[in-house]
Amino acid sequence: MSITTTLRRGGVALGCAVLASVTLAPAAQAHEEPDRRAKAIAAGWLNTRLDDGLLHAAFDGGSGPIEYADYGGTVEAAYALDAVDRTRLLPRIADALRGDVDSYITGAGSGEPDDRYAGPTGKLLAFASELDGDDPNPTAFGGTNLVTRMEALTTDDGEDAGRIADVDVAPYNFCTGPNDTPCDYANVFGQIWAARGLLNVASGEASAAVDFLLSQQCDDGHFPTYFDASCAAGQAGPDATALAVVLLSDYAASDDALATALDEAVEFLVGFQSANGSFADDQGLANANSTGLAGWALGIAEREKAAQKAAVWLRALQVAGRPCDGKLARHRGAIAFTKASFQDGVEDGITALTAGEWQTVGVQATPALAHAPAPHVKLGISVPARSDAGGTLRARVSGLAPGERACVGIGKQVKAVVGPRGDKPLSVRVKVPGKGKKTVKVLTANASAADSTTAR
């Protein structure tokens, strides 16, 4: 389903005589109702990043950025867009992935075609078995039988039965196995994707894959990033835990052990959330990736209060696409990794080397924004009756949704503001550039403009 967005803009004229309060735009929904705009513009930005169905990123090659196709990020983008009912580009994504299977799930792109990557195979199997049109065929996706390929990368017996593992992966400088044996990059994230894919096709390996995943869960309910990782205090992070809830909740009703594990995972997420709504990674850094995945999971688990808090925190990092966003102004809907990342973007824009980070945040945070609350009053701005030319005035802005970014000011002298969590109007100090009638405006990410109103 396509969601159209509108832009709200209100204004008042400021003169030496009288200035009146102004309220514009139609009445908005109650706080308890979601504001569809946040997820819609996030999905819209993701759509602009897909080039012939693929996301691209770059790394520093020394003499300049070297671009590569981000196949894994593209699959995640497909799931994010599907979660917010923006499915128009899914066929193009499927065509792009179908045309380059080996470059994603094998080492063909680096001259090692016999290398087999388990995590990417699981992720592609999940996509091919449910998002590739009305009649998906993962046994012949791009000429590859992803079902048998994934089953071949799933351990058959022993204490590791069900564990996914890479095959014949040549060691790199940053990864060498014991006695220079081939590396295995498989981890819990890949295990979750593989479990989803195998469940989708009712594979005989699915049950073992799920059982092995559950064996990795810690007593406090969280899933670590790596197999057999320490569950010691301070090692926890929400990312893999949230992904398990997102991808496996559909199958919990038919598997009591899985249902119990996901219930425990949700309780961990609720307890792990900071008071401001954010989630920190296992290094203690509050960021939009972790918060996005956790908020998405909490929404699926119908923990609406916690999901809403996460969405409000995320929205404060979402670009409104207005003048105070600097070089980010043309990226309406993008979401920054952290506050520092947002400020870097204001100054430098989204560069070839930072695009991958912004895109990753987008795919993980867009579904969480579905729980962003709407404002409960009309958008409006009011100012004092008189103000000194060249000085400042205090404007009162109402009608911004919690966490919603906007620009407030006169002419080009606008400043960024964020909608408060409570019901009180936002107070903003605005510079008055010289004498005469001035228009004080508030600009949001809403796409259609209302006329400003003058009162003397």
Coordinates of C-alpha atoms in Angstrom, one line a residue, residues 50 57 69 80 92 122 124-125 138 207 238 249 253 260 276 294 333 350 390 422 429:
L50 CA 18.0 1.5 -4.6
A57 CA 28.0 1.3 -0.4
A69 CA 26.8 -3.9 -4.2
A80 CA 11.8 -3.2 5.9
R92 CA 13.0 -5.0 -9.0
G122 CA 20.2 -18.1 4.7
L124 CA 18.7 -15.0 0.4
L125 CA 16.7 -18.2 1.0
P138 CA 13.7 -20.8 -4.0
S207 CA 13.9 -27.8 13.5
P238 CA 19.9 -6.1 21.7
S249 CA 7.7 -14.6 15.7
A253 CA 2.6 -20.4 17.7
T260 CA 9.1 -19.3 25.3
N276 CA 14.9 8.0 26.8
A294 CA 14.6 -3.4 19.0
G333 CA 13.4 10.8 5.7
I350 CA 25.9 11.8 2.9
G390 CA 18.1 43.0 15.6
G422 CA 4.9 16.2 26.6
R429 CA 14.3 31.9 20.7

